[in-house]
Coordinates of C-alpha atoms in Angstrom, one line a residue:
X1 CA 103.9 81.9 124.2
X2 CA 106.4 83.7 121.9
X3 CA 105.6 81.1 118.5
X4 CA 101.5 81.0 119.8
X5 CA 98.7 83.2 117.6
X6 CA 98.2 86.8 119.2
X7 CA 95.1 86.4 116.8
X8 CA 93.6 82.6 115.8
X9 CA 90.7 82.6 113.1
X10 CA 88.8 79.2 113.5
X11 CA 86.4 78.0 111.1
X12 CA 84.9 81.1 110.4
X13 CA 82.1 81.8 107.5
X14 CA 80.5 84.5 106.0
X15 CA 77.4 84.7 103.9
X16 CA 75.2 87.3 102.2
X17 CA 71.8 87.2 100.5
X18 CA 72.2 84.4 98.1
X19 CA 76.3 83.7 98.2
X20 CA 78.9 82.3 100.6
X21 CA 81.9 85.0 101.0
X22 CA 83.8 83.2 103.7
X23 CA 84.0 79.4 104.2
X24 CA 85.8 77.9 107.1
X25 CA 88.6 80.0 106.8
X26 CA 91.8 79.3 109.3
X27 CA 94.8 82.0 109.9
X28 CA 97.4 82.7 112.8
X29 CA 98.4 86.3 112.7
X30 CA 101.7 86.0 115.2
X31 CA 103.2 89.3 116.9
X32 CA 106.2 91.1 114.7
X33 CA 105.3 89.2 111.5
X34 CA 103.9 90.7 108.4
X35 CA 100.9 88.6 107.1
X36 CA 99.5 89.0 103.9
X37 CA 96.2 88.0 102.2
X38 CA 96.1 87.6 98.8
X39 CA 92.8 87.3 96.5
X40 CA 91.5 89.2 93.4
X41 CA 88.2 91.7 94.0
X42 CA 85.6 89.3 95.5
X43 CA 88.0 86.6 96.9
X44 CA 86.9 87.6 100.5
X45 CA 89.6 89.7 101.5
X46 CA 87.8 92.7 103.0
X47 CA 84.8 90.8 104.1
X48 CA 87.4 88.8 106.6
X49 CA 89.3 92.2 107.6
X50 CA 85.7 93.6 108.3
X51 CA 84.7 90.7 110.1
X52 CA 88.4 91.4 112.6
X53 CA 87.5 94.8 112.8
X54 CA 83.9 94.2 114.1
X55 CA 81.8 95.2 110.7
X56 CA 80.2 92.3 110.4
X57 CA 79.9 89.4 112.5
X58 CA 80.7 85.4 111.5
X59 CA 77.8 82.8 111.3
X60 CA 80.3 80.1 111.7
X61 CA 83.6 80.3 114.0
X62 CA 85.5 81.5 116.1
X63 CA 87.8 84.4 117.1
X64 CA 90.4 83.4 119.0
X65 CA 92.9 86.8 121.0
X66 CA 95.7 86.2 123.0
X67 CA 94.0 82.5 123.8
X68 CA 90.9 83.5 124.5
X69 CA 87.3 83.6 123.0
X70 CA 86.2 87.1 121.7
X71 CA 83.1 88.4 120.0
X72 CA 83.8 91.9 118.5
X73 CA 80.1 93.6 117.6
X74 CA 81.8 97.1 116.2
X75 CA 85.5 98.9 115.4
X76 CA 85.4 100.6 119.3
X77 CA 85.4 96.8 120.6
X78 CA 88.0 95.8 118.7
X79 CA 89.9 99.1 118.8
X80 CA 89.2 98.2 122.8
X81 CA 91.4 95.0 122.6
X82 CA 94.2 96.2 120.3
X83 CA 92.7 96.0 116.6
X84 CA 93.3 99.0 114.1
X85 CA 93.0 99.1 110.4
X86 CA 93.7 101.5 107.4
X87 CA 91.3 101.3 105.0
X88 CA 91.7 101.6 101.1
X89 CA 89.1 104.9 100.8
X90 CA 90.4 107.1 103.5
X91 CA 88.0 108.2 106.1
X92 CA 89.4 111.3 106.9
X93 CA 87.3 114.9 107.7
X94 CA 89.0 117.0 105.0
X95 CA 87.8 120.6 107.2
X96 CA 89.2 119.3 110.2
X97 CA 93.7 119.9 110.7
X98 CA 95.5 116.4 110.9
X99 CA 96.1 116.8 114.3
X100 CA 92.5 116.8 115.0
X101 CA 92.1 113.6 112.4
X102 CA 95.1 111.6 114.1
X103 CA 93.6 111.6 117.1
X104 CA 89.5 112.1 117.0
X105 CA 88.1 109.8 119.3
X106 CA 90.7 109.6 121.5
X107 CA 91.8 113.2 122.1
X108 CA 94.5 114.0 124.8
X109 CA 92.2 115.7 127.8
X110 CA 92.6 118.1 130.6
X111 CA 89.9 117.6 132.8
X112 CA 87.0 117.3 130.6
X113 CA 88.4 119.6 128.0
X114 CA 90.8 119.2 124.7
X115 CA 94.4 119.2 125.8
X116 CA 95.9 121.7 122.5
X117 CA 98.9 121.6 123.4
X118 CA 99.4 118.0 124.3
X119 CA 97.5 117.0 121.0
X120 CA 100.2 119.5 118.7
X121 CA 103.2 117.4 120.7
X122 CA 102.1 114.3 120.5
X123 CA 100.9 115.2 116.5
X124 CA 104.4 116.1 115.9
X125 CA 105.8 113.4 118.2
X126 CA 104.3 110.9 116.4
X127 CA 104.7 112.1 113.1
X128 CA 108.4 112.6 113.4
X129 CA 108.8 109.2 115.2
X130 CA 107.4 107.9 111.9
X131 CA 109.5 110.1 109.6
X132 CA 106.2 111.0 107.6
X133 CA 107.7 113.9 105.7
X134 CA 106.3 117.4 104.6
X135 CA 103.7 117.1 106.7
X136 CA 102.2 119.7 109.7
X137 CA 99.7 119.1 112.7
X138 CA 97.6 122.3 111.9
X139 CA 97.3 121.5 107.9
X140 CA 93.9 120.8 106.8
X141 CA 93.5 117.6 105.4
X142 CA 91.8 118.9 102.5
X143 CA 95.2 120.6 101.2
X144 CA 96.6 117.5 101.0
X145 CA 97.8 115.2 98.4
X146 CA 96.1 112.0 97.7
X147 CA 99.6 110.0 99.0
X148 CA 99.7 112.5 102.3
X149 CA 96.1 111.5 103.0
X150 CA 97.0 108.0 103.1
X151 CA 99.8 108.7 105.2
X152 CA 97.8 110.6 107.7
X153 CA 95.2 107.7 107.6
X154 CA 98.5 105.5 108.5
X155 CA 99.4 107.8 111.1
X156 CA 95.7 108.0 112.8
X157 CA 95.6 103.8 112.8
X158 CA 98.9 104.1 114.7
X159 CA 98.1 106.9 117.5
X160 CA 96.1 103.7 119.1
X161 CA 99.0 101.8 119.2
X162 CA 97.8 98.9 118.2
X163 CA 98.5 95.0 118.7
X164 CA 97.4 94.1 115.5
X165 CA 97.4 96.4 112.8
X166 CA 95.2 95.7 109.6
X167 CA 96.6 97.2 106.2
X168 CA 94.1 97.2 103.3
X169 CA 96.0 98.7 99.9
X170 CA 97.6 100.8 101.7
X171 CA 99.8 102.0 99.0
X172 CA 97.6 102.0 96.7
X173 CA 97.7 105.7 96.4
X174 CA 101.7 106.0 97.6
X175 CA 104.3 106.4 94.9
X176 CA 107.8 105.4 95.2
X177 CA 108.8 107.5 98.1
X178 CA 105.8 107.6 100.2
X179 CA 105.9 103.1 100.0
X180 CA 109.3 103.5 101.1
X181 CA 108.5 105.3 104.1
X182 CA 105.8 103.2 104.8
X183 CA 107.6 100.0 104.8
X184 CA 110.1 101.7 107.0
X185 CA 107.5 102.4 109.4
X186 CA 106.2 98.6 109.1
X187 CA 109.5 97.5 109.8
X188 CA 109.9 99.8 113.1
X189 CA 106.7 97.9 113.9
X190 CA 107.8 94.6 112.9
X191 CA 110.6 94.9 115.3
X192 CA 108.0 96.6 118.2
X193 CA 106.2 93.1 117.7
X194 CA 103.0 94.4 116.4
X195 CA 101.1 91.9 114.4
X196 CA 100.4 93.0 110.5
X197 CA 97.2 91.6 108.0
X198 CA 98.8 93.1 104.8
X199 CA 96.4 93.5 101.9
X200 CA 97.8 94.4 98.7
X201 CA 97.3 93.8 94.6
X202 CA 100.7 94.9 94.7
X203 CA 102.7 91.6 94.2
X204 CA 106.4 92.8 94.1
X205 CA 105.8 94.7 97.2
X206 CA 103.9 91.7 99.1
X207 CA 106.6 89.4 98.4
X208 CA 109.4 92.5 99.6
X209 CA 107.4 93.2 103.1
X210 CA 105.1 89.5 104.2
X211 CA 106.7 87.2 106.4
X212 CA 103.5 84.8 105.6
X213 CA 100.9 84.3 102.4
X214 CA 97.4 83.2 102.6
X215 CA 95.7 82.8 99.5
X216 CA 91.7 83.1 99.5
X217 CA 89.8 82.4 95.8
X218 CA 85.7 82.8 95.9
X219 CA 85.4 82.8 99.9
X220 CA 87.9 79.5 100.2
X221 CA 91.3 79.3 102.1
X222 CA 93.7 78.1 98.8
X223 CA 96.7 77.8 100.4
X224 CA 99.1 79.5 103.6
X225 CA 102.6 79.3 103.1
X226 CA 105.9 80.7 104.7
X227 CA 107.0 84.2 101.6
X228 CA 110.2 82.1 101.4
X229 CA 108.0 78.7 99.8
X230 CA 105.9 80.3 97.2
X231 CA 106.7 82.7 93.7
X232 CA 104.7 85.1 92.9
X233 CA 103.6 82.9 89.6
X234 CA 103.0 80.2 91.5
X235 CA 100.6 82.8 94.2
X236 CA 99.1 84.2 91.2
X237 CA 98.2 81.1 89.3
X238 CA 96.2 80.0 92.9
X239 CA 94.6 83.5 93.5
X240 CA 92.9 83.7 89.4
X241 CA 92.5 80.0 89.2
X242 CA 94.1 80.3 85.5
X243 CA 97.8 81.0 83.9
X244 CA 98.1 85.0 83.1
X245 CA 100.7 84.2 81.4
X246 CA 99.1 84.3 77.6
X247 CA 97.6 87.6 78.8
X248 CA 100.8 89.3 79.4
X249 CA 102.1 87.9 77.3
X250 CA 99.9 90.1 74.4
X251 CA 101.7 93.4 75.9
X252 CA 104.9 93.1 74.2
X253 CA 106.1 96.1 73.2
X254 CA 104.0 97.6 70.1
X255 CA 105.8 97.8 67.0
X256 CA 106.4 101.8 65.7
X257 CA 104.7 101.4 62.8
X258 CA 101.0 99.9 64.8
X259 CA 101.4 104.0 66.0
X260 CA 100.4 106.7 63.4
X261 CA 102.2 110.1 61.9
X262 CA 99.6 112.2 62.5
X263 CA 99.4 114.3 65.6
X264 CA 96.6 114.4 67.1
X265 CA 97.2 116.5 70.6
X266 CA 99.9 118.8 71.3
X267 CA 100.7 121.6 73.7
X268 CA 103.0 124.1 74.1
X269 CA 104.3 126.3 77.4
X270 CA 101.1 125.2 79.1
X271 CA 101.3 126.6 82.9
X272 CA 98.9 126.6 85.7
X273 CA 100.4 128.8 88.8
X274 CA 102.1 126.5 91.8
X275 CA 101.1 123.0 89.9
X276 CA 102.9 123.4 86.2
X277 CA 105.0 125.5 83.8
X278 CA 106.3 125.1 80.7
X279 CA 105.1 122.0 79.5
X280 CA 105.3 120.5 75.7
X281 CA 104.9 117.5 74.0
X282 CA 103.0 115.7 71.1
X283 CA 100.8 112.5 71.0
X284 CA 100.2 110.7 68.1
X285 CA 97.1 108.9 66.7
X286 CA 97.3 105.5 68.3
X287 CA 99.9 106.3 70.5
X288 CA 100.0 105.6 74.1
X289 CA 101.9 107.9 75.6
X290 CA 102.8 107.4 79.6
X291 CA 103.8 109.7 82.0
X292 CA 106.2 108.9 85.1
X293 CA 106.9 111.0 88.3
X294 CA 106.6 111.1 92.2
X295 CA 103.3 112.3 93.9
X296 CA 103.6 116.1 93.4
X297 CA 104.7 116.3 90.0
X298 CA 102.3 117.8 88.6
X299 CA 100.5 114.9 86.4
X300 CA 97.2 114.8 87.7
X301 CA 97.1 118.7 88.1
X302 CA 98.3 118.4 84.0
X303 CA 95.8 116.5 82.7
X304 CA 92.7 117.8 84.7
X305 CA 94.0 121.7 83.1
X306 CA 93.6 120.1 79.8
X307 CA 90.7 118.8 80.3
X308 CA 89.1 121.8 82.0
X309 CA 88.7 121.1 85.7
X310 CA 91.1 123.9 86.0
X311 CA 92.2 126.9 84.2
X312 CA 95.2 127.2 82.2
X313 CA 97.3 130.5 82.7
X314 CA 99.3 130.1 79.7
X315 CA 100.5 128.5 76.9
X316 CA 98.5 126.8 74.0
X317 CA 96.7 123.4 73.6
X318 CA 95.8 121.9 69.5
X319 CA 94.0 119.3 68.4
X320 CA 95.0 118.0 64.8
X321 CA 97.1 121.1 64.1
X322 CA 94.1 123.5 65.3
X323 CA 94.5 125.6 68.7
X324 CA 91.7 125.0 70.8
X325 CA 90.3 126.5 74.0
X326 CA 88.5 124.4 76.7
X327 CA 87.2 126.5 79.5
X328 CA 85.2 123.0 81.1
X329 CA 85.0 119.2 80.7
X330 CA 82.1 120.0 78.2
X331 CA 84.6 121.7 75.9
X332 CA 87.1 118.6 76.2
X333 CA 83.8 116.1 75.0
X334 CA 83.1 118.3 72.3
X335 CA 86.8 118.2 71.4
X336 CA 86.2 114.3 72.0
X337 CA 88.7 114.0 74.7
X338 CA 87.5 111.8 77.6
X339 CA 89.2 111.5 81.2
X340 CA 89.1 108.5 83.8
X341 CA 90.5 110.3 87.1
X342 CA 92.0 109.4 89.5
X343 CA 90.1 109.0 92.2
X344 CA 87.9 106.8 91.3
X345 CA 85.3 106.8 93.7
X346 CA 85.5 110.8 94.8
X347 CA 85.5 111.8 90.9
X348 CA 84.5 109.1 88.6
X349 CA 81.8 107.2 90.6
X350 CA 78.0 107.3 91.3
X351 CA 78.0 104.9 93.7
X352 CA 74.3 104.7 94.1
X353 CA 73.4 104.5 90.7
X354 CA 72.9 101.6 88.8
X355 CA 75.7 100.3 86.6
X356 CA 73.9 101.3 83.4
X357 CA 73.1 104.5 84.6
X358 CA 77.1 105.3 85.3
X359 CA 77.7 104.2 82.3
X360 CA 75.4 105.9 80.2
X361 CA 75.3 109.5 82.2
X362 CA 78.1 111.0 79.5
X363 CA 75.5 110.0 76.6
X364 CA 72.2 110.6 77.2
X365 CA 71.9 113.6 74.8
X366 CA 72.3 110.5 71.9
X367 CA 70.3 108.4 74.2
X368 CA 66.8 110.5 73.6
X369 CA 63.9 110.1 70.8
X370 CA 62.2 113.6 71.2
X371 CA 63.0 115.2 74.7
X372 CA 63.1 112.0 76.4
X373 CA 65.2 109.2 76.8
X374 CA 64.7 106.3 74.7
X375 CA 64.5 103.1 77.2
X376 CA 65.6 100.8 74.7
X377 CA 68.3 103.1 73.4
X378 CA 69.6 103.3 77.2
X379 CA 69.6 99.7 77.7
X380 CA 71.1 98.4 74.5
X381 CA 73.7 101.4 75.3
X382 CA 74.9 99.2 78.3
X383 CA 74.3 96.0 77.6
X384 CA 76.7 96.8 74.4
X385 CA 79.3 97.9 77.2
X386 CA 79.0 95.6 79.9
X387 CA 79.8 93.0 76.8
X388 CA 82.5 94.3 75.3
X389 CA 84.5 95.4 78.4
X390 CA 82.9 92.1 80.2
X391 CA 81.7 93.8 83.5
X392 CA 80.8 91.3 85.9
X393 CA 77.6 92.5 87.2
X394 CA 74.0 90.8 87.3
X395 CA 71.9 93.4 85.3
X396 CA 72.5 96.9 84.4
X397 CA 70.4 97.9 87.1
X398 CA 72.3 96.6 89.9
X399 CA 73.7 99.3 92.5
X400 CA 77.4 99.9 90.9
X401 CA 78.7 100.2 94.6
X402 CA 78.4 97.0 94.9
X403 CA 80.5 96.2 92.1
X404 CA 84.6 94.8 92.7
X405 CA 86.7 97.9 92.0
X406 CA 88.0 96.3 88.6
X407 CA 84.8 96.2 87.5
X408 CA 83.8 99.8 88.8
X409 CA 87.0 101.4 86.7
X410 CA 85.7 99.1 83.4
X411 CA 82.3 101.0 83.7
X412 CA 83.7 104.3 83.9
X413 CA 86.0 103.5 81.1
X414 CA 82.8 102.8 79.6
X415 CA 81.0 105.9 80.3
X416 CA 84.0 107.8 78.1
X417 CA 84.5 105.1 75.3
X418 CA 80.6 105.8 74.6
X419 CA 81.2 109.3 74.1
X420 CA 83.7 108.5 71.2
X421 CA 86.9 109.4 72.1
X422 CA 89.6 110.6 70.0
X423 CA 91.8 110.9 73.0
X424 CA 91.9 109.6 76.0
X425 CA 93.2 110.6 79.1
X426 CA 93.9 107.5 82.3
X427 CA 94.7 108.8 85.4
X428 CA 95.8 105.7 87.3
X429 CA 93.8 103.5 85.7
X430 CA 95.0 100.1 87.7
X431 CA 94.5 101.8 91.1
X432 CA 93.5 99.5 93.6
X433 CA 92.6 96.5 91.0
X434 CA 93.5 92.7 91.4
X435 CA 96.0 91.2 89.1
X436 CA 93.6 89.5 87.2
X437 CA 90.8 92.7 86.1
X438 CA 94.5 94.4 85.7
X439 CA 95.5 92.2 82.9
X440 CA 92.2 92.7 81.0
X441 CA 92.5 96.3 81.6
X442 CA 95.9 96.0 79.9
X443 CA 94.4 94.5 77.2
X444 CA 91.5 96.8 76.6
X445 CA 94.2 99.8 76.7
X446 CA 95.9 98.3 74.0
X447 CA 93.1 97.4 71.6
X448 CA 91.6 100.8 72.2
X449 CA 95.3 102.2 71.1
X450 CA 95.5 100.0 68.2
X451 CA 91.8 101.4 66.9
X452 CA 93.4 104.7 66.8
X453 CA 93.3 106.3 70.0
X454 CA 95.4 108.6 71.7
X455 CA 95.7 107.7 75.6
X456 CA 97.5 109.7 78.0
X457 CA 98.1 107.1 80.8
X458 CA 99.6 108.5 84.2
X459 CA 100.5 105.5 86.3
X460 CA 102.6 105.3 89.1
X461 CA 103.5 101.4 88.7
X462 CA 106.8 101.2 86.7
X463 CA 106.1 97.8 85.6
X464 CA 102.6 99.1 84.1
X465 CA 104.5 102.6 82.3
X466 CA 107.0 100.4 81.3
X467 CA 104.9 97.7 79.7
X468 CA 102.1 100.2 78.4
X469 CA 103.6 102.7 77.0
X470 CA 105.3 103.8 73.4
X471 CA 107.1 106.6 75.4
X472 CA 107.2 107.9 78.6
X473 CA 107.4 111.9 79.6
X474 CA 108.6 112.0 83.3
X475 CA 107.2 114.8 85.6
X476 CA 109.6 116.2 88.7
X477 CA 108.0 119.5 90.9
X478 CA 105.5 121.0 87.8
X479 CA 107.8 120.6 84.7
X480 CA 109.0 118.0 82.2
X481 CA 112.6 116.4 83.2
X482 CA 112.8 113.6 80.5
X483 CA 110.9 112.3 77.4
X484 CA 112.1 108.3 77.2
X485 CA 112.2 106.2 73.7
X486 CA 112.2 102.5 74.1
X487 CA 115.6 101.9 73.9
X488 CA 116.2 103.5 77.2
X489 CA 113.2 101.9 79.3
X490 CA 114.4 101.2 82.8
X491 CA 112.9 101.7 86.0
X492 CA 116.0 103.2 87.3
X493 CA 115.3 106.1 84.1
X494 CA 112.1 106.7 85.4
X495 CA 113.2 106.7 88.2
X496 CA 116.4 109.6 88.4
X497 CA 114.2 112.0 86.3
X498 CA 111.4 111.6 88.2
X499 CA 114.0 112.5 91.3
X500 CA 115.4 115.2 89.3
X501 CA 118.6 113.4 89.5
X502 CA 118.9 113.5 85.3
X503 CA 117.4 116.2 83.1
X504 CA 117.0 115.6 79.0
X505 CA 115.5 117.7 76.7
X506 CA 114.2 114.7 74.5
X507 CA 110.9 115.0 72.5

């Protein structure tokens, strides 16, 4: 029994109005091994994690648990047998503590009633046994950080202890420290014999943490082979079907004089109470300048104050040599700053609107012949976009949810380059985004640099600061620990300032 499948996938397919996700896919997922399933957006990937989890349900196949026949109709079913997964877009309530989201739908009782005190303990009990950090049971969620929420959403998957545990990205939102802990906790789990389905775009990391690696392309099983048999050039050639290599090979480091003399943004002392203080630096025109730190650092909280989301206490922001106020994002626009946040689907996304309609809703001012909108204008407007940044939709009208997540992040990207932007701020632009929509997102950051732009890019992927960036300013705890030239690129740089473990006063 100890080499046989705890969960056999036989045969099974998948299909949707007009397309095949899934065909007559085959995987063993064994107790205490990591397995991971590689694909870019729209390989199948999800759809066969949703179809484990009791989303959807096969046309073709079967599911096979511990040796016998099993039809899961919904998540409680397979919860029932052993099944949990993290999702990518956490599903927590943000008004509810994270006690009460650790453990909602399966509350410790008392008779019929809420056991408190047993739910604080075994909150506490758990998250300790996990050695999830800076983090308390009565906390609302909604204080949170982006990485703690994810962690929490880790947490809740494990309060069901779990045979099989489905991961899907989760560290997409987890920065050096918070991946570490994680992988900690999947090797506790390894070593408890809980099985893993590992989803990540995150090759360096799959290849650190997988025991196995299936490969799906367009709904077909390419290949399943032992970590130990397979590079990651070799698993990335099978997931995109064609060599990257010419692609990445275009992001060589950008010659000093391709940047200009000019500058174009600069700030000085800039301080928001409990999130930043004393901040300065200067961007050039063309310039791509990165910016490196742990979740906490302040980044996000940095660039949302300059672009107006949030006040700024003090200190003083100039555009082109001229001080300049923005009170709201409408300033920032007229100032022709743009930002792509974050959170892609919380602040960046209409999910229900059409794809033309998320990109265009920055514009439509310029979009109007008289006091209405001008139909043609509005579809030339995205039909120009969808082009240029080649978004892989249908029609403009088509629901943008629908959309793969590279493809989501080139149509907000859109939405800003529309407005005409003379800087440009990307707040994790990569987030969540196969390897291959990554590499043309690469190359559309660096044409848009080279036409003049300034870009602001936070990313939390040293490989990506590293590769995209003409310098790199490092956040630790709200203020500025290091400004890095070229010459000293490392990821160990990044990495001690970002710690705190090295101050500079470079500029």
């Amino acid at each position: 029994m100890e080499n046989s499948a705890l969960l056999r996938v036989e045969h099974i397919s998948k299909s949707f109005p007009g397309v095949k996700v899934l065909n007559d896919i085959n995987i063993d997922f064994r107790k205490g091994k990591v397995h991971a399933i590689l694909g870019e957006n729209g390989a199948g990937k999800s759809t066969l994690m949703n179809i484990l989890f009791g989303y959807y349900h096969a046309e073709e196949g079967n599911l096979i648990w511990e040796g016998k026949k099993v039809s899961l109709n919904s998540p409680i079913e397979a919860q029932h047998i052993g099944i949990s997964m993290i999702h990518q877009e956490n599903s927590l309530i943000p008004y509810l503590s994270v006690m009460d989201n650790i453990y909602l739908g399966h509350y410790p009782k008392n008779g019929a009633f809420i056991d408190k005190r047993k739910l604080r303990e075994n909150a506490v009990a758990l998250l300790d046994e996990l050695d999830v950090p800076d983090i308390g049971p009565d906390t609302p969620v909604e204080k949170l950080s982006v990485a703690q929420k994810q962690l929490v959403e880790i947490v809740k998957a494990l309060s069901l202890k779990p045979k099989l545990l489905m991961m899907d990205e989760p560290t997409a939102a987890l920065t050096a420290k918070e991946t570490h802990t994680l992988m900690n906790i999947i090797n506790k789990l390894r070593r408890e014999e809980t099985a893993i389905v590992y989803v990540s775009h995150r090759m360096e990391e799959v290849f650190e943490v997988a025991d196995k690696i299936t490969v799906l392309r367009d709904g077909v099983m390419i290949k399943t082979v032992d970590k130990t048999d397979i590079s990651i050039d070799e698993a990335v050639r099978l997931m995109v079907g064609r060599d990257l290599e010419s692609q990445m090979n275009n992001m060589k480091k950008r010659a000093p004089e391709s940047i200009g003399k000019d500058v174009i943004l600069e700030v000085r002392g800039l301080k928001r109470k409990n999130k930043f203080e004393d901040i300065s630096f200067a961007a050039r025109k063309g310039e791509i300048l990165g910016f490196g730190g742990l979740v906490g650092a302040g980044r996000s909280e940095l660039m949302e104050a300059i672009f107006g989301f949030d006040k700024i206490d003090d200190g003083e922001v100039f555009i082109k040599g001229n001080p300049v106020r923005i009170r709201s994002p409408y300033d920032a626009a007229r100032h022709k700053l743009a930002l792509v946040p974050e959170e892609r689907k919380v602040k960046g996304l209409f999910p229900d609107l059409s794809v033309g309609d998320n990109i265009n809703i920055a514009s439509y001012r310029k979009l109007k012949k008289g006091k209405l909108i001008d139909k043609k204008l509005e579809t030339e407007a995205a039909r120009k976009y969808i082009e240029k940044l080649n978004i892989k939709t249908t029609n403009a009208k088509k629901r943008i949810g629908d959309l793969s997540g590279g493809n989501q992040q080139k149509a907000i990207l859109s939405r800003w380059l529309q407005t005409e932007p003379e800087i440009l701020i990307l707040d994790e632009p990569t987030h969540g985004i196969d390897v291959g929509a990554k590499a043309e997102i690469y190359g559309i950051i660096r044409d848009l640099a080279d036409q003049g732009i300034t870009i602001l890019l936070i990313s939390s992927e040293l490989p990506e600061l590293l590769m995209l960036s003409d310098r790199i300013v490092v956040m630790n705890m709200g203020k500025i620990s290091g400004i890095i030239e070229p010459q000293d690129y490392s990821e160990e740089n990044i990495m001690m300032y970002a710690t705190g473990q090295k101050k500079s006063n470079l500029s």
